[in-house]
PDB file of C-alpha atoms in Angstrom:
ATOM      1  CA  MET A   1     107.227  61.582  78.306  1.00 64.00           C
ATOM      2  CA  PRO A   2     110.145  61.631  75.800  1.00 74.00           C
ATOM      3  CA  GLY A   3     111.048  65.062  74.460  1.00 76.00           C
ATOM      4  CA  VAL A   4     109.093  66.920  77.149  1.00 80.00           C
ATOM      5  CA  THR A   5     110.740  68.928  79.899  1.00 74.00           C
ATOM      6  CA  VAL A   6     108.780  70.590  82.678  1.00 78.00           C
ATOM      7  CA  VAL A   7     110.648  73.432  84.368  1.00 75.00           C
ATOM      8  CA  HIS A   8     109.076  74.416  87.673  1.00 76.00           C
ATOM      9  CA  GLY A   9     110.151  77.586  89.469  1.00 73.00           C
ATOM     10  CA  ASP A  10     110.624  81.264  88.842  1.00 74.00           C
ATOM     11  CA  TRP A  11     109.964  82.053  85.184  1.00 71.00           C
ATOM     12  CA  GLU A  12     113.515  83.323  84.652  1.00 77.00           C
ATOM     13  CA  ALA A  13     114.809  79.765  85.216  1.00 80.00           C
ATOM     14  CA  ILE A  14     113.434  78.714  81.840  1.00 82.00           C
ATOM     15  CA  HIS A  15     116.078  80.727  79.973  1.00 84.00           C
ATOM     16  CA  ASP A  16     118.684  78.045  80.743  1.00 85.00           C
ATOM     17  CA  ARG A  17     117.129  75.529  78.321  1.00 86.00           C
ATOM     18  CA  ALA A  18     115.532  77.875  75.772  1.00 90.00           C
ATOM     19  CA  PRO A  19     114.313  78.030  73.073  1.00 92.00           C
ATOM     20  CA  TYR A  20     111.080  76.044  73.384  1.00 91.00           C
ATOM     21  CA  ASP A  21     108.213  75.033  71.127  1.00 93.00           C
ATOM     22  CA  LEU A  22     105.721  75.751  73.941  1.00 92.00           C
ATOM     23  CA  VAL A  23     106.035  78.097  76.925  1.00 89.00           C
ATOM     24  CA  VAL A  24     103.277  78.432  79.531  1.00 87.00           C
ATOM     25  CA  LEU A  25     103.750  81.287  82.011  1.00 85.00           C
ATOM     26  CA  ASP A  26     101.419  81.226  84.978  1.00 79.00           C
ATOM     27  CA  GLY A  27     100.945  84.988  85.162  1.00 63.00           C
ATOM     28  CA  GLY A  28     104.702  85.537  85.026  1.00 49.00           C
ATOM     29  CA  GLY A  29     107.298  86.743  82.577  1.00 46.00           C
ATOM     30  CA  ALA A  30     106.013  90.347  82.594  1.00 49.00           C
ATOM     31  CA  GLY A  31     102.559  88.990  83.340  1.00 48.00           C
ATOM     32  CA  LYS A  32     102.440  91.148  86.411  1.00 48.00           C
ATOM     33  CA  GLY A  33     105.604  93.268  86.503  1.00 51.00           C
ATOM     34  CA  GLY A  34     109.364  93.153  86.628  1.00 56.00           C
ATOM     35  CA  ALA A  35     111.598  92.381  83.677  1.00 67.00           C
ATOM     36  CA  ALA A  36     109.807  91.244  80.550  1.00 72.00           C
ATOM     37  CA  ALA A  37     110.381  87.814  79.051  1.00 82.00           C
ATOM     38  CA  ASP A  38     111.934  87.891  75.576  1.00 87.00           C
ATOM     39  CA  PRO A  39     110.023  85.796  73.019  1.00 89.00           C
ATOM     40  CA  ALA A  40     113.041  85.819  70.678  1.00 90.00           C
ATOM     41  CA  ARG A  41     115.047  84.061  73.375  1.00 90.00           C
ATOM     42  CA  LEU A  42     112.323  81.784  74.753  1.00 91.00           C
ATOM     43  CA  LEU A  43     110.485  80.553  71.645  1.00 94.00           C
ATOM     44  CA  THR A  44     111.482  78.784  68.484  1.00 94.00           C
ATOM     45  CA  PRO A  45     110.040  80.388  65.325  1.00 94.00           C
ATOM     46  CA  GLY A  46     106.449  79.131  65.225  1.00 95.00           C
ATOM     47  CA  GLY A  47     106.567  78.350  68.974  1.00 96.00           C
ATOM     48  CA  THR A  48     103.497  78.968  71.142  1.00 96.00           C
ATOM     49  CA  LEU A  49     103.263  81.078  74.295  1.00 94.00           C
ATOM     50  CA  VAL A  50     100.435  80.992  76.856  1.00 93.00           C
ATOM     51  CA  VAL A  51     100.205  83.554  79.687  1.00 91.00           C
ATOM     52  CA  ASP A  52      97.257  83.150  82.043  1.00 89.00           C
ATOM     53  CA  ASP A  53      95.722  84.870  85.054  1.00 87.00           C
ATOM     54  CA  PHE A  54      94.420  87.992  83.322  1.00 88.00           C
ATOM     55  CA  THR A  55      91.049  89.583  83.966  1.00 86.00           C
ATOM     56  CA  PRO A  56      89.194  89.698  80.633  1.00 90.00           C
ATOM     57  CA  ALA A  57      89.478  92.998  78.773  1.00 88.00           C
ATOM     58  CA  ARG A  58      86.126  94.665  78.395  1.00 85.00           C
ATOM     59  CA  ARG A  59      87.133  97.761  76.383  1.00 84.00           C
ATOM     60  CA  TRP A  60      89.971  99.405  74.509  1.00 81.00           C
ATOM     61  CA  PRO A  61      92.406 100.631  75.541  1.00 81.00           C
ATOM     62  CA  ILE A  62      93.033  97.803  77.970  1.00 85.00           C
ATOM     63  CA  LEU A  63      93.427  99.237  81.456  1.00 81.00           C
ATOM     64  CA  HIS A  64      94.567  97.808  84.772  1.00 80.00           C
ATOM     65  CA  GLU A  65      93.776  99.918  87.843  1.00 82.00           C
ATOM     66  CA  GLY A  66      93.060 102.918  85.595  1.00 85.00           C
ATOM     67  CA  GLU A  67      96.379 102.783  83.689  1.00 87.00           C
ATOM     68  CA  PRO A  68      97.327 101.074  80.417  1.00 89.00           C
ATOM     69  CA  ASP A  69      97.798  97.365  81.088  1.00 86.00           C
ATOM     70  CA  LEU A  70     101.437  97.228  80.005  1.00 85.00           C
ATOM     71  CA  ALA A  71     101.880  93.614  81.121  1.00 84.00           C
ATOM     72  CA  ARG A  72      99.125  92.392  78.797  1.00 87.00           C
ATOM     73  CA  LEU A  73     100.069  94.798  76.006  1.00 88.00           C
ATOM     74  CA  HIS A  74     103.664  93.528  76.165  1.00 87.00           C
ATOM     75  CA  TRP A  75     102.370  90.249  74.706  1.00 90.00           C
ATOM     76  CA  LEU A  76      99.506  91.491  72.532  1.00 91.00           C
ATOM     77  CA  ASP A  77     101.620  94.141  70.762  1.00 90.00           C
ATOM     78  CA  HIS A  78     104.992  92.367  70.666  1.00 91.00           C
ATOM     79  CA  PRO A  79     106.484  92.610  67.148  1.00 92.00           C
ATOM     80  CA  LEU A  80     107.580  88.938  67.182  1.00 94.00           C
ATOM     81  CA  LEU A  81     104.187  87.558  68.225  1.00 94.00           C
ATOM     82  CA  ASP A  82     100.787  87.009  66.684  1.00 95.00           C
ATOM     83  CA  ALA A  83      98.733  87.143  69.877  1.00 95.00           C
ATOM     84  CA  VAL A  84      95.124  87.051  71.004  1.00 95.00           C
ATOM     85  CA  GLU A  85      93.374  87.207  74.356  1.00 94.00           C
ATOM     86  CA  LEU A  86      91.037  84.295  75.058  1.00 95.00           C
ATOM     87  CA  ARG A  87      88.281  84.612  77.642  1.00 95.00           C
ATOM     88  CA  LEU A  88      88.230  81.402  79.642  1.00 94.00           C
ATOM     89  CA  ALA A  89      85.559  82.402  82.161  1.00 95.00           C
ATOM     90  CA  ALA A  90      83.719  85.572  83.167  1.00 94.00           C
ATOM     91  CA  ASP A  91      86.676  86.534  85.350  1.00 92.00           C
ATOM     92  CA  LEU A  92      89.617  84.789  83.638  1.00 91.00           C
ATOM     93  CA  ALA A  93      91.527  85.291  80.393  1.00 92.00           C
ATOM     94  CA  ALA A  94      94.770  84.099  78.854  1.00 93.00           C
ATOM     95  CA  VAL A  95      96.980  85.484  76.118  1.00 93.00           C
ATOM     96  CA  VAL A  96      97.930  82.895  73.505  1.00 96.00           C
ATOM     97  CA  ALA A  97     100.616  83.819  70.988  1.00 96.00           C
ATOM     98  CA  VAL A  98     102.709  82.277  68.233  1.00 97.00           C
ATOM     99  CA  ARG A  99     106.188  83.539  67.462  1.00 96.00           C
ATOM    100  CA  THR A 100     106.235  84.870  63.920  1.00 91.00           C
ATOM    101  CA  LEU A 101     109.031  84.380  61.455  1.00 81.00           C
ATOM    102  CA  ASN A 102     109.320  88.124  60.751  1.00 70.00           C
ATOM    103  CA  HIS A 103     109.201  91.324  62.794  1.00 63.00           C
ATOM    104  CA  ARG A 104     106.080  93.442  62.459  1.00 61.00           C
ATOM    105  CA  PRO A 105     105.322  96.895  63.835  1.00 60.00           C
ATOM    106  CA  PRO A 106     103.287  97.032  67.082  1.00 57.00           C
ATOM    107  CA  ALA A 107      99.537  97.398  66.550  1.00 57.00           C
ATOM    108  CA  THR A 108      99.147 100.106  69.191  1.00 54.00           C
ATOM    109  CA  THR A 109     101.178 102.871  70.725  1.00 52.00           C
ATOM    110  CA  ILE A 110     100.901 103.498  74.454  1.00 50.00           C
ATOM    111  CA  THR A 111     102.316 106.689  75.857  1.00 49.00           C
ATOM    112  CA  ASP A 112     103.117 107.339  79.488  1.00 50.00           C
ATOM    113  CA  SER A 113     100.856 110.204  80.557  1.00 49.00           C
ATOM    114  CA  THR A 114     103.045 110.773  83.616  1.00 49.00           C
ATOM    115  CA  ALA A 115     106.203 111.461  81.576  1.00 46.00           C
ATOM    116  CA  PRO A 116     107.423 115.086  81.553  1.00 49.00           C
TER     117      PRO A 116
END
């Protein structure tokens, strides 16, 4: 398909050809840990991001194994993204986001209860 490039591999490999109009991360790019993907670097303004393989949130604050779900909140609260979680099935959700043209303050503040 002209104008379409599929990059298969570790999510960090996509930085070589960024920015994109559409990025789909299969539970990667801070989806489950490690260094967080940078929407400013990966997406064109107005570009769309999809991160899947989340368990649907059932309450606020969003927790994973009893702790704030920082991987999910990275996307939902990112100041460059307008993001929403979509429930795809009873046990599956995805975060879909659009890169905004302007920075905005995060919607929530998460503090580390283990910090001194």
